[in-house]
Each structure stands twice: as structure tokens, then as C-alpha cells.
Amino acid sequence: MPKTLFDKIWDAHVVQSVPEGPDQLYIDRLYCHEVTSPQAFEGLRARSLQVFRPANVVCMPDHNIPTLHQECPIQDPVARTQVETLAANVREFGLKHFGVMDERSGIIHVVGPERGLTLPGSTVVCGDSHTSTHGAMGCVAFGIGTSEVEMVLASGCILQTRPKTMRITVEGELGKGVTAKDIALFLMMKLGTAGATGHFVEYAGSAIRSLTMEGRLTLCNLSIEMGARGGMVAPDQTTFDYLAKCPEAPKGEEWGKALEKWKALASDPDAHFDREVAFDARDIAPMVTYGTNPGMGMPVDGKIPLEAPERPLQYMGFQPGDPLLGKKVDYVFVGACTNGRAEDFRAFASLVKGRKKADGVTVWLVPGSWAVLKQLRQEGVDAILEEAGFALRQPGCSACLAMNEDRVPAGKLCVSTSNRNFEGRQGPGARTILASPLTAAAAAVTGVVSDPRNFL
């Protein structure tokens, strides 16, 4: 029978199947951060169990760490306890740990791919919904709960009901100023936040193949916001070229063997998907959100739909039929596991170069890892940003969520490259417009929501 890429990887990892029940799935890579892992390790301890395959587990803190003065003790007692608890559990169970200030550390969903810890054809899990990011590498990656983290630590396996399959095809050439983030926001606008519920999505088509590895990671990161179990892109030369530079990817003879296997990872031409949808890249413009979920999106030069629900608009302070262009912006945030890679900051810098930060706007530029920060300094991107009045911070999840010091104050409006615009997501009472790094840059130099195409 012809198979989808998802089916091929899933079937290769099934240890056994329960009749009319879940599959026991072998897991190649478990990522642990400080928020969802403490109870899992406590469960091992209570049952006198060890980690089944320590080499398959990588741990690092990211949600709670500050993005300034990481060399100093964390001031918030809850955040400090969570970070210290992860470090203690790592020592006790003998696991790989990229701690605070470690040059290999950062946001776990940025570090995994950039170091080559996430590989095509593998199964990847983490106690975090945006584990879907890793599917851009051509693997099956999905978020799991704390009890499931314990299950993987103890056995190397997990019980999972097999998802349905879905293929989203985007054909054609992307327009000026349109990025992977805009593709994702466009798809959510069209399909809704429940449009892929119960499915594992494969992204296909010429527009998807044209994306860089960083763009594919952004796209797959947002799969979960459509209700999908995960998202993936078939590995190709773009993937292989990216991995060839990763420090922990296979080397030498092992690289050749791995590459041979990876080149076979594709959906068969006549494979059946449970659902298929297709879009034209020419229909996608730079996007922004107007409400309190990522599916409430619109072109940056459009108007809020007249049928938009009342409650989200009340929270945002908007009205049906309003344009967002010209709305005063208080904060701009570039970063998160969605848009915290070097490409994202290069895009931001390309627009602000020769311009100046707008008065009255607070701008947080937070690289997704120390490796990204180092790369931006080597390329001179930091100098371009500084000339325009901006500064790079230290790596971390930052203002993606209100679990560290980078919180947007109540009532303030933030143009953000993160993945969620829920009520209070960036701080109690904070209002969030999701956008690409280019759209964020346009807001940063004008002080209002602006169309990036006017600056390119």
C-alpha cells in the first residue's frame, strides 16, 4: 500500500499495537524543560526507576529564565526553583543538560534543530505543545503531557492513538514581504483554529519547498494553533544542507548512511491522506491578527471582519470594520520558538537599516539561542540594530508567555512574532497582534501598525 511520510515514520516506530486501542510508539528524542518535567522525574523517583535511555534525552531551561543578566541568580523565587530543580534532576539521572549561560542553550525548539539533535525520520516529543516545530526536519514531533513525559523517561516509549493525516499544499511564488509566518497566519485564517484537529499535517507545494529551513520551522511551529497534532515537511536538499552544518548531526561515514535513508523519506505519489486542501501563494499577503486567538487574522492592509465576535474585540479595543493600519503600538517583540532564529533578525534588520526606532515604543529583540546571538554578532546584524536604536537581549522564551520578567503591561498593545495572542498570554491584560518579523520591524520604526511592503 502507498504510504504518506507520516505513515512511514510512525509504522517504523510502532513496538506493538493494542487492538481497538493505541500504539506503543518508540521515541528517539525526548526534550525536557523546567516547566513540565519536575513531576515526571518525581514519578520515577517514587517508583525507584531510572531513565531507560539517557542518551535520548536532552534538557534545558527556557520558559522561566530572564533575558537580561543571566549571569546573576534568577530573582523570581518560583522561576529560580524550577530551573534549579531541572538541574538537580539532570544530575541525579545522568542526562544531557544545556543550563543557563551554556553556549549550547536557548529555547529548546530552536536548539534541537540547530544542533542536529532533531533528525529526519525520527520521533520527537516534549512536554510542550510547540514540539510540532521539529517536524520541519522531516520527523514526527508532537507535544505530550507530564505523565507521558514520565512514561518516555521510564520506557523510551509512549502510548498514542494514531492521528489522521492531512496535506496542505501551497503552490506558487510568495509575494513581496510575505514570510513563512504569514503563510501560517493565512492558513489559520482560512481553516480556523480547529481546522486540522485530530490530524498530522504535511505541508507541500512549491511555496513550501521554497522556504528556508528556518521558515519551515516557523510554519510547523504554528501547526498546533490549527488544532493539528503536529506538522511536517518532507526532507530535501534544503534539509540536508542545513543538517550538514549542525554540530551533533552524523559525521563522516555515518553521514553517508543517514543521508541515504533520509532521501527515501517522502510520501508516495499515490498515498492517501484523510484530508487535503490547497492554496495559491499569490493570495497571501503580510498578515496580522485582530482578536484573541491565532485564527483571527487578516491582511495587514485589510479591515476587521464585520462578523468578528464581540468579546475578543472588546478585549483588544477594536471595532468591526476597523483597519489596523495606523493603530498605535506600545511594544514590539521579536523572538520565541516561532521567530527567534537568525533569519528572523536579519529580516528585521533589513527593514530598520537606515531608520530609527520610533519614540515611545519598547522593543524586545530576543534570540532563540546563544548560537543565534553569536551568529548575529559575527554577521554584523547587531551593529545594524544598534545604529537604528535597538539592542539584542540574551536568549529565552521571553515575552512569548508571562512566565519570566518580560511581561507586557495591562492595556498595552504589542506587535509580536510569537505564536499565541490569547488574553493575558504576554502579561495580565496585555493585548497582542501576531505578525512576522518584517511587520514587527515596520511597527518598531513607525510606532504604529504598518505594512512592511512600503519599506522594502
Tab-separated table of C-alpha atoms in Angstrom:
chain	number	residue	atom	x	y	z
A	1	MET	CA	0.000	0.000	0.000
A	2	PRO	CA	1.293	3.502	-0.801
A	3	LYS	CA	2.132	5.435	2.346
A	4	THR	CA	2.351	9.033	3.464
A	5	LEU	CA	5.575	10.273	5.007
A	6	PHE	CA	3.851	10.316	8.389
A	7	ASP	CA	2.739	6.693	7.993
A	8	LYS	CA	6.249	5.564	7.075
A	9	ILE	CA	7.840	7.116	10.144
A	10	TRP	CA	5.046	6.132	12.523
A	11	ASP	CA	4.960	2.493	11.313
A	12	ALA	CA	8.744	2.202	11.671
A	13	HIS	CA	8.437	3.139	15.348
A	14	VAL	CA	5.456	1.003	16.413
A	15	VAL	CA	6.570	-1.538	19.012
A	16	GLN	CA	3.127	-3.072	19.338
A	17	SER	CA	-0.497	-2.129	18.764
A	18	VAL	CA	-3.394	-2.572	21.127
A	19	PRO	CA	-6.435	-3.916	19.237
A	20	GLU	CA	-9.031	-1.120	19.036
A	21	GLY	CA	-6.630	0.955	21.123
A	22	PRO	CA	-3.393	2.958	20.985
A	23	ASP	CA	0.004	2.120	19.531
A	24	GLN	CA	3.086	1.701	21.668
A	25	LEU	CA	5.445	4.086	19.881
A	26	TYR	CA	9.221	4.128	20.322
A	27	ILE	CA	10.602	7.640	20.861
A	28	ASP	CA	14.009	8.637	19.505
A	29	ARG	CA	14.324	12.009	21.229
A	30	LEU	CA	12.787	13.466	24.382
A	31	TYR	CA	13.332	17.137	25.169
A	32	CYS	CA	12.707	18.326	28.735
A	33	HIS	CA	12.460	21.886	30.011
A	34	GLU	CA	11.922	23.185	33.530
A	35	VAL	CA	8.139	23.643	33.487
A	36	THR	CA	6.622	20.239	32.679
A	37	SER	CA	9.376	17.856	33.814
A	38	PRO	CA	9.558	18.081	37.669
A	39	GLN	CA	6.527	15.855	38.306
A	40	ALA	CA	7.769	13.335	35.742
A	41	PHE	CA	11.116	12.955	37.494
A	42	GLU	CA	9.339	12.762	40.848
A	43	GLY	CA	7.276	9.894	39.458
A	44	LEU	CA	10.450	7.990	38.533
A	45	ARG	CA	11.839	8.620	41.991
A	46	ALA	CA	8.661	7.396	43.697
A	47	ARG	CA	8.868	4.101	41.787
A	48	SER	CA	12.656	3.727	42.111
A	49	LEU	CA	13.063	3.838	38.317
A	50	GLN	CA	15.943	5.092	36.200
A	51	VAL	CA	15.774	6.749	32.784
A	52	PHE	CA	15.582	3.955	30.204
A	53	ARG	CA	17.864	5.522	27.567
A	54	PRO	CA	19.595	8.643	28.943
A	55	ALA	CA	21.365	9.360	25.635
A	56	ASN	CA	17.977	10.052	24.009
A	57	VAL	CA	17.075	12.813	26.490
A	58	VAL	CA	18.175	16.464	26.288
A	59	CYS	CA	17.237	19.007	28.978
A	60	MET	CA	17.421	22.797	29.117
A	61	PRO	CA	15.550	25.642	30.818
A	62	ASP	CA	13.899	28.253	28.624
A	63	HIS	CA	10.453	29.411	29.828
A	64	ASN	CA	11.473	30.967	33.130
A	65	ILE	CA	14.896	32.438	32.501
A	66	PRO	CA	15.372	36.217	32.236
A	67	THR	CA	16.750	37.743	29.048
A	68	LEU	CA	18.981	40.222	30.858
A	69	HIS	CA	21.750	39.418	33.379
A	70	GLN	CA	21.522	35.639	33.119
A	71	GLU	CA	24.929	35.546	34.784
A	72	CYS	CA	23.184	36.619	38.021
A	73	PRO	CA	20.845	34.481	40.193
A	74	ILE	CA	17.243	34.444	38.958
A	75	GLN	CA	15.290	36.890	41.098
A	76	ASP	CA	11.830	35.328	40.874
A	77	PRO	CA	11.752	32.529	43.502
A	78	VAL	CA	9.353	30.278	41.555
A	79	ALA	CA	11.345	30.579	38.336
A	80	ARG	CA	14.619	30.018	40.171
A	81	THR	CA	13.240	26.890	41.877
A	82	GLN	CA	12.066	25.393	38.599
A	83	VAL	CA	15.424	25.985	36.893
A	84	GLU	CA	17.372	24.619	39.876
A	85	THR	CA	15.078	21.584	40.114
A	86	LEU	CA	15.724	20.693	36.471
A	87	ALA	CA	19.481	20.928	37.058
A	88	ALA	CA	19.209	18.694	40.142
A	89	ASN	CA	17.126	16.092	38.293
A	90	VAL	CA	19.616	16.072	35.420
A	91	ARG	CA	22.488	15.398	37.811
A	92	GLU	CA	20.594	12.622	39.604
A	93	PHE	CA	19.541	10.799	36.447
A	94	GLY	CA	22.679	11.439	34.365
A	95	LEU	CA	21.147	13.350	31.454
A	96	LYS	CA	22.479	15.820	28.898
A	97	HIS	CA	21.875	19.349	30.157
A	98	PHE	CA	22.340	22.738	28.496
A	99	GLY	CA	21.987	25.025	31.505
A	100	VAL	CA	21.673	28.801	31.856
A	101	MET	CA	24.586	30.601	30.127
A	102	ASP	CA	25.708	27.368	28.413
A	103	GLU	CA	26.718	28.378	24.874
A	104	ARG	CA	24.659	25.439	23.550
A	105	SER	CA	21.457	26.549	25.302
A	106	GLY	CA	18.412	28.607	24.371
A	107	ILE	CA	14.793	27.812	23.561
A	108	ILE	CA	14.548	24.049	23.314
A	109	HIS	CA	12.678	24.149	19.968
A	110	VAL	CA	15.383	26.359	18.467
A	111	VAL	CA	18.362	24.476	19.891
A	112	GLY	CA	17.206	20.963	18.921
A	113	PRO	CA	17.160	21.587	15.164
A	114	GLU	CA	20.146	23.968	15.036
A	115	ARG	CA	22.426	21.458	16.784
A	116	GLY	CA	21.255	18.487	14.726
A	117	LEU	CA	19.681	16.766	17.719
A	118	THR	CA	16.451	16.520	15.723
A	119	LEU	CA	16.861	14.306	12.650
A	120	PRO	CA	14.703	13.253	9.686
A	121	GLY	CA	12.732	10.056	10.125
A	122	SER	CA	12.791	10.230	13.919
A	123	THR	CA	10.095	10.527	16.580
A	124	VAL	CA	10.416	13.547	18.879
A	125	VAL	CA	8.401	14.542	21.947
A	126	CYS	CA	8.499	17.215	24.640
A	127	GLY	CA	6.125	18.397	27.351
A	128	ASP	CA	5.298	21.459	25.257
A	129	SER	CA	2.704	21.853	22.512
A	130	HIS	CA	5.092	23.631	20.124
A	131	THR	CA	7.190	20.495	19.768
A	132	SER	CA	5.476	20.449	16.370
A	133	THR	CA	8.300	22.820	15.316
A	134	HIS	CA	10.714	19.899	14.877
A	135	GLY	CA	8.541	18.322	12.172
A	136	ALA	CA	10.140	20.761	9.730
A	137	MET	CA	13.156	18.451	9.806
A	138	GLY	CA	11.085	15.624	8.301
A	139	CYS	CA	10.198	13.838	11.516
A	140	VAL	CA	7.123	13.042	13.612
A	141	ALA	CA	7.199	15.517	16.509
A	142	PHE	CA	4.431	16.344	18.961
A	143	GLY	CA	3.813	17.686	22.447
A	144	ILE	CA	2.894	15.416	25.353
A	145	GLY	CA	1.641	15.756	28.941
A	146	THR	CA	3.659	15.399	32.125
A	147	SER	CA	2.538	11.822	32.797
A	148	GLU	CA	3.592	10.940	29.257
A	149	VAL	CA	6.990	12.563	29.821
A	150	GLU	CA	7.402	10.168	32.749
A	151	MET	CA	6.340	7.273	30.511
A	152	VAL	CA	9.010	8.105	27.917
A	153	LEU	CA	11.695	8.638	30.557
A	154	ALA	CA	10.935	5.242	32.088
A	155	SER	CA	10.401	3.149	28.953
A	156	GLY	CA	11.522	5.044	25.863
A	157	CYS	CA	8.009	4.550	24.525
A	158	ILE	CA	4.606	6.195	24.651
A	159	LEU	CA	1.035	5.037	24.125
A	160	GLN	CA	-0.576	7.098	21.369
A	161	THR	CA	-3.694	6.873	19.251
A	162	ARG	CA	-2.698	7.196	15.614
A	163	PRO	CA	-3.763	10.594	14.202
A	164	LYS	CA	-5.423	11.085	10.841
A	165	THR	CA	-3.333	12.549	8.018
A	166	MET	CA	-3.781	15.863	6.237
A	167	ARG	CA	-1.855	17.515	3.423
A	168	ILE	CA	-1.842	21.285	2.969
A	169	THR	CA	-0.425	22.301	-0.412
A	170	VAL	CA	0.637	25.864	-1.203
A	171	GLU	CA	1.702	26.373	-4.808
A	172	GLY	CA	3.209	29.426	-6.468
A	173	GLU	CA	5.607	32.229	-5.632
A	174	LEU	CA	5.255	34.248	-2.455
A	175	GLY	CA	4.808	37.988	-2.873
A	176	LYS	CA	6.965	40.814	-1.577
A	177	GLY	CA	7.183	40.903	2.206
A	178	VAL	CA	5.397	37.559	2.661
A	179	THR	CA	7.109	35.133	5.023
A	180	ALA	CA	6.520	31.689	6.495
A	181	LYS	CA	4.774	33.371	9.425
A	182	ASP	CA	2.322	34.966	7.021
A	183	ILE	CA	1.635	31.591	5.398
A	184	ALA	CA	0.792	30.129	8.808
A	185	LEU	CA	-1.465	33.039	9.815
A	186	PHE	CA	-3.161	32.864	6.402
A	187	LEU	CA	-3.822	29.128	6.798
A	188	MET	CA	-5.295	29.688	10.268
A	189	MET	CA	-7.492	32.493	8.928
A	190	LYS	CA	-8.798	30.142	6.229
A	191	LEU	CA	-9.042	26.901	8.230
A	192	GLY	CA	-9.641	28.181	11.760
A	193	THR	CA	-8.027	27.083	14.999
A	194	ALA	CA	-9.798	23.713	14.780
A	195	GLY	CA	-9.279	23.173	11.055
A	196	ALA	CA	-6.725	20.395	11.488
A	197	THR	CA	-7.961	18.852	14.747
A	198	GLY	CA	-7.103	15.168	15.019
A	199	HIS	CA	-4.703	15.299	12.063
A	200	PHE	CA	-0.988	15.301	11.475
A	201	VAL	CA	-0.284	17.817	8.711
A	202	GLU	CA	2.233	17.503	5.902
A	203	TYR	CA	2.988	20.824	4.176
A	204	ALA	CA	3.709	20.515	0.455
A	205	GLY	CA	3.872	22.504	-2.760
A	206	SER	CA	6.350	24.812	-4.457
A	207	ALA	CA	5.830	27.666	-1.987
A	208	ILE	CA	6.696	25.360	0.906
A	209	ARG	CA	9.731	23.907	-0.871
A	210	SER	CA	10.993	27.446	-1.478
A	211	LEU	CA	11.138	28.160	2.251
A	212	THR	CA	14.441	28.060	4.098
A	213	MET	CA	14.841	25.612	6.954
A	214	GLU	CA	14.141	28.451	9.375
A	215	GLY	CA	10.910	29.272	7.548
A	216	ARG	CA	9.771	25.660	7.642
A	217	LEU	CA	10.423	25.562	11.392
A	218	THR	CA	8.217	28.637	11.809
A	219	LEU	CA	5.431	27.067	9.760
A	220	CYS	CA	5.484	23.754	11.617
A	221	ASN	CA	5.657	25.582	14.952
A	222	LEU	CA	2.198	27.037	14.295
A	223	SER	CA	0.575	23.737	13.225
A	224	ILE	CA	-0.671	23.237	16.758
A	225	GLU	CA	-2.593	26.522	16.515
A	226	MET	CA	-4.784	24.951	13.802
A	227	GLY	CA	-5.615	22.112	16.179
A	228	ALA	CA	-3.193	19.703	14.471
A	229	ARG	CA	-1.353	17.029	16.401
A	230	GLY	CA	1.774	18.131	14.562
A	231	GLY	CA	3.135	19.334	11.246
A	232	MET	CA	5.946	18.219	8.977
A	233	VAL	CA	7.796	18.942	5.748
A	234	ALA	CA	9.442	16.188	3.708
A	235	PRO	CA	13.242	16.423	3.931
A	236	ASP	CA	15.036	17.606	0.804
A	237	GLN	CA	18.332	19.221	-0.181
A	238	THR	CA	17.474	22.277	1.927
A	239	THR	CA	17.186	19.985	4.952
A	240	PHE	CA	20.384	18.117	4.189
A	241	ASP	CA	22.429	21.276	3.622
A	242	TYR	CA	21.159	22.649	6.933
A	243	LEU	CA	21.999	19.473	8.855
A	244	ALA	CA	25.466	19.214	7.303
A	245	LYS	CA	26.449	22.277	9.360
A	246	CYS	CA	24.907	21.100	12.642
A	247	PRO	CA	27.433	20.112	15.334
A	248	GLU	CA	25.626	16.994	16.581
A	249	ALA	CA	24.375	15.640	13.266
A	250	PRO	CA	26.028	12.442	11.970
A	251	LYS	CA	29.549	12.863	10.594
A	252	GLY	CA	31.826	11.024	8.169
A	253	GLU	CA	30.704	7.533	7.203
A	254	GLU	CA	27.625	7.825	9.419
A	255	TRP	CA	26.532	10.925	7.487
A	256	GLY	CA	26.514	8.999	4.221
A	257	LYS	CA	24.427	6.192	5.716
A	258	ALA	CA	21.968	8.630	7.263
A	259	LEU	CA	21.649	10.661	4.073
A	260	GLU	CA	20.774	7.571	2.070
A	261	LYS	CA	17.892	6.824	4.469
A	262	TRP	CA	16.709	10.425	4.615
A	263	LYS	CA	16.441	10.708	0.831
A	264	ALA	CA	13.802	7.963	0.891
A	265	LEU	CA	11.577	9.943	3.279
A	266	ALA	CA	8.701	11.217	1.170
A	267	SER	CA	5.026	10.476	0.721
A	268	ASP	CA	4.415	8.028	-2.094
A	269	PRO	CA	2.907	9.713	-5.202
A	270	ASP	CA	-0.449	7.968	-4.782
A	271	ALA	CA	-0.530	7.955	-0.968
A	272	HIS	CA	-3.933	8.608	0.590
A	273	PHE	CA	-4.459	11.495	3.023
A	274	ASP	CA	-7.608	11.678	5.128
A	275	ARG	CA	-7.958	15.322	4.152
A	276	GLU	CA	-6.346	17.550	1.510
A	277	VAL	CA	-6.559	21.311	0.979
A	278	ALA	CA	-4.697	23.577	-1.431
A	279	PHE	CA	-3.982	27.310	-1.664
A	280	ASP	CA	-2.359	29.742	-4.089
A	281	ALA	CA	0.677	31.582	-2.714
A	282	ARG	CA	-0.362	34.705	-4.638
A	283	ASP	CA	-3.375	35.079	-2.337
A	284	ILE	CA	-1.182	35.506	0.757
A	285	ALA	CA	-0.301	38.986	1.999
A	286	PRO	CA	1.597	40.094	5.114
A	287	MET	CA	-0.779	39.112	7.927
A	288	VAL	CA	-1.765	40.379	11.374
A	289	THR	CA	-4.250	39.178	13.987
A	290	TYR	CA	-7.048	41.335	15.375
A	291	GLY	CA	-8.507	39.090	18.103
A	292	THR	CA	-7.540	36.702	20.877
A	293	ASN	CA	-6.728	33.513	19.016
A	294	PRO	CA	-4.300	32.980	16.112
A	295	GLY	CA	-7.131	32.201	13.702
A	296	MET	CA	-8.456	35.750	13.933
A	297	GLY	CA	-6.185	37.002	11.181
A	298	MET	CA	-6.383	39.404	8.256
A	299	PRO	CA	-4.099	41.039	5.689
A	300	VAL	CA	-2.208	43.911	7.282
A	301	ASP	CA	-3.921	46.360	4.910
A	302	GLY	CA	-7.374	44.831	5.403
A	303	LYS	CA	-10.233	45.551	7.794
A	304	ILE	CA	-11.553	43.606	10.769
A	305	PRO	CA	-14.430	41.391	9.549
A	306	LEU	CA	-17.892	42.759	10.300
A	307	GLU	CA	-18.882	39.346	11.676
A	308	ALA	CA	-15.947	39.233	14.133
A	309	PRO	CA	-17.059	38.076	17.619
A	310	GLU	CA	-17.709	40.802	20.171
A	311	ARG	CA	-15.746	39.583	23.203
A	312	PRO	CA	-12.271	39.421	21.565
A	313	LEU	CA	-12.737	42.867	20.007
A	314	GLN	CA	-13.775	44.329	23.350
A	315	TYR	CA	-10.601	42.941	24.908
A	316	MET	CA	-8.450	44.309	22.075
A	317	GLY	CA	-10.223	47.669	21.982
A	318	PHE	CA	-11.112	47.287	18.291
A	319	GLN	CA	-14.343	47.561	16.304
A	320	PRO	CA	-15.718	45.515	13.374
A	321	GLY	CA	-14.701	47.128	10.102
A	322	ASP	CA	-11.687	48.865	11.641
A	323	PRO	CA	-8.388	48.876	9.756
A	324	LEU	CA	-5.380	48.012	11.902
A	325	LEU	CA	-3.010	50.184	9.883
A	326	GLY	CA	-2.139	53.225	11.953
A	327	LYS	CA	-3.074	51.716	15.335
A	328	LYS	CA	-0.634	52.947	17.993
A	329	VAL	CA	1.815	50.287	19.155
A	330	ASP	CA	3.386	50.260	22.637
A	331	TYR	CA	5.600	47.163	22.447
A	332	VAL	CA	7.281	45.090	19.751
A	333	PHE	CA	8.602	41.601	20.465
A	334	VAL	CA	10.745	39.557	18.065
A	335	GLY	CA	11.709	36.091	19.242
A	336	ALA	CA	10.165	32.859	20.626
A	337	CYS	CA	10.398	29.367	19.151
A	338	THR	CA	8.316	30.772	16.295
A	339	ASN	CA	10.611	33.554	15.066
A	340	GLY	CA	13.764	33.541	17.181
A	341	ARG	CA	16.231	32.347	14.534
A	342	ALA	CA	18.980	34.272	12.753
A	343	GLU	CA	16.899	34.647	9.590
A	344	ASP	CA	14.190	36.440	11.567
A	345	PHE	CA	16.579	39.039	12.952
A	346	ARG	CA	18.211	39.515	9.571
A	347	ALA	CA	14.756	40.296	8.175
A	348	PHE	CA	14.069	42.760	10.991
A	349	ALA	CA	17.461	44.410	10.453
A	350	SER	CA	16.953	44.648	6.677
A	351	LEU	CA	13.889	46.838	7.221
A	352	VAL	CA	15.165	49.040	10.071
A	353	LYS	CA	18.573	49.660	8.459
A	354	GLY	CA	18.996	53.370	7.845
A	355	ARG	CA	15.966	54.154	10.009
A	356	LYS	CA	15.451	54.788	13.730
A	357	LYS	CA	13.332	53.224	16.429
A	358	ALA	CA	10.095	55.155	16.934
A	359	ASP	CA	9.773	57.173	20.118
A	360	GLY	CA	7.568	55.665	22.809
A	361	VAL	CA	7.866	52.052	21.625
A	362	THR	CA	9.548	49.406	23.772
A	363	VAL	CA	11.248	46.796	21.582
A	364	TRP	CA	12.472	43.411	22.828
A	365	LEU	CA	14.709	41.505	20.392
A	366	VAL	CA	15.380	38.091	21.914
A	367	PRO	CA	17.416	35.463	20.000
A	368	GLY	CA	16.260	31.881	20.357
A	369	SER	CA	19.689	30.599	21.363
A	370	TRP	CA	23.228	31.624	22.193
A	371	ALA	CA	24.258	30.235	18.811
A	372	VAL	CA	21.826	32.620	17.102
A	373	LEU	CA	23.174	35.553	19.118
A	374	LYS	CA	26.743	34.618	18.207
A	375	GLN	CA	25.835	34.349	14.526
A	376	LEU	CA	24.146	37.768	14.524
A	377	ARG	CA	27.250	39.327	16.041
A	378	GLN	CA	29.553	37.609	13.545
A	379	GLU	CA	27.424	38.863	10.640
A	380	GLY	CA	27.243	42.406	11.999
A	381	VAL	CA	23.459	42.314	12.377
A	382	ASP	CA	23.820	43.569	15.950
A	383	ALA	CA	25.623	46.687	14.684
A	384	ILE	CA	22.814	47.462	12.213
A	385	LEU	CA	20.284	47.114	15.007
A	386	GLU	CA	22.261	49.285	17.398
A	387	GLU	CA	22.633	52.019	14.787
A	388	ALA	CA	18.842	52.069	14.477
A	389	GLY	CA	18.388	52.248	18.255
A	390	PHE	CA	17.732	48.584	19.066
A	391	ALA	CA	19.559	46.071	21.270
A	392	LEU	CA	19.666	42.279	21.337
A	393	ARG	CA	18.869	40.575	24.638
A	394	GLN	CA	20.002	37.181	25.966
A	395	PRO	CA	18.206	34.017	24.762
A	396	GLY	CA	14.985	32.724	26.278
A	397	CYS	CA	11.244	32.358	25.706
A	398	SER	CA	10.854	35.968	26.864
A	399	ALA	CA	7.580	37.753	26.064
A	400	CYS	CA	6.009	34.780	24.304
A	401	LEU	CA	4.360	33.995	27.627
A	402	ALA	CA	4.201	35.670	31.023
A	403	MET	CA	6.491	33.233	32.858
A	404	ASN	CA	9.547	35.457	33.169
A	405	GLU	CA	10.368	39.133	33.623
A	406	ASP	CA	9.467	40.178	30.041
A	407	ARG	CA	5.769	40.957	30.521
A	408	VAL	CA	3.690	43.432	28.514
A	409	PRO	CA	1.738	45.714	30.898
A	410	ALA	CA	-2.056	45.649	31.054
A	411	GLY	CA	-3.752	47.524	28.246
A	412	LYS	CA	-0.603	47.944	26.170
A	413	LEU	CA	-0.588	46.774	22.555
A	414	CYS	CA	2.266	44.539	21.392
A	415	VAL	CA	3.105	43.506	17.847
A	416	SER	CA	4.637	40.092	18.478
A	417	THR	CA	6.292	37.373	16.409
A	418	SER	CA	5.298	34.715	18.954
A	419	ASN	CA	2.627	32.059	18.421
A	420	ARG	CA	-0.314	32.925	20.682
A	421	ASN	CA	-2.399	36.028	21.246
A	422	PHE	CA	-4.668	34.701	23.990
A	423	GLU	CA	-5.964	37.058	26.662
A	424	GLY	CA	-3.129	37.671	29.121
A	425	ARG	CA	-0.659	35.494	27.220
A	426	GLN	CA	2.052	38.196	27.276
A	427	GLY	CA	1.001	39.541	30.666
A	428	PRO	CA	-2.278	40.157	32.529
A	429	GLY	CA	-4.382	42.465	30.378
A	430	ALA	CA	-1.789	42.672	27.582
A	431	ARG	CA	-3.090	42.953	24.011
A	432	THR	CA	-1.255	41.057	21.274
A	433	ILE	CA	-1.127	41.335	17.476
A	434	LEU	CA	0.704	38.386	15.917
A	435	ALA	CA	2.849	39.241	12.907
A	436	SER	CA	6.045	38.420	11.022
A	437	PRO	CA	9.469	39.926	11.850
A	438	LEU	CA	9.100	42.281	8.856
A	439	THR	CA	5.741	43.571	10.068
A	440	ALA	CA	7.148	43.877	13.583
A	441	ALA	CA	10.061	45.908	12.203
A	442	ALA	CA	7.684	48.259	10.381
A	443	ALA	CA	5.840	48.870	13.656
A	444	ALA	CA	9.118	49.393	15.519
A	445	VAL	CA	10.226	52.268	13.266
A	446	THR	CA	6.813	53.928	12.878
A	447	GLY	CA	5.195	53.366	16.270
A	448	VAL	CA	2.000	52.159	14.587
A	449	VAL	CA	0.810	49.043	12.766
A	450	SER	CA	2.325	49.402	9.293
A	451	ASP	CA	2.559	47.478	6.026
A	452	PRO	CA	6.143	46.217	5.647
A	453	ARG	CA	5.858	46.253	1.866
A	454	ASN	CA	6.019	50.040	1.980
A	455	PHE	CA	9.540	49.816	3.442
A	456	LEU	CA	11.089	47.100	1.268
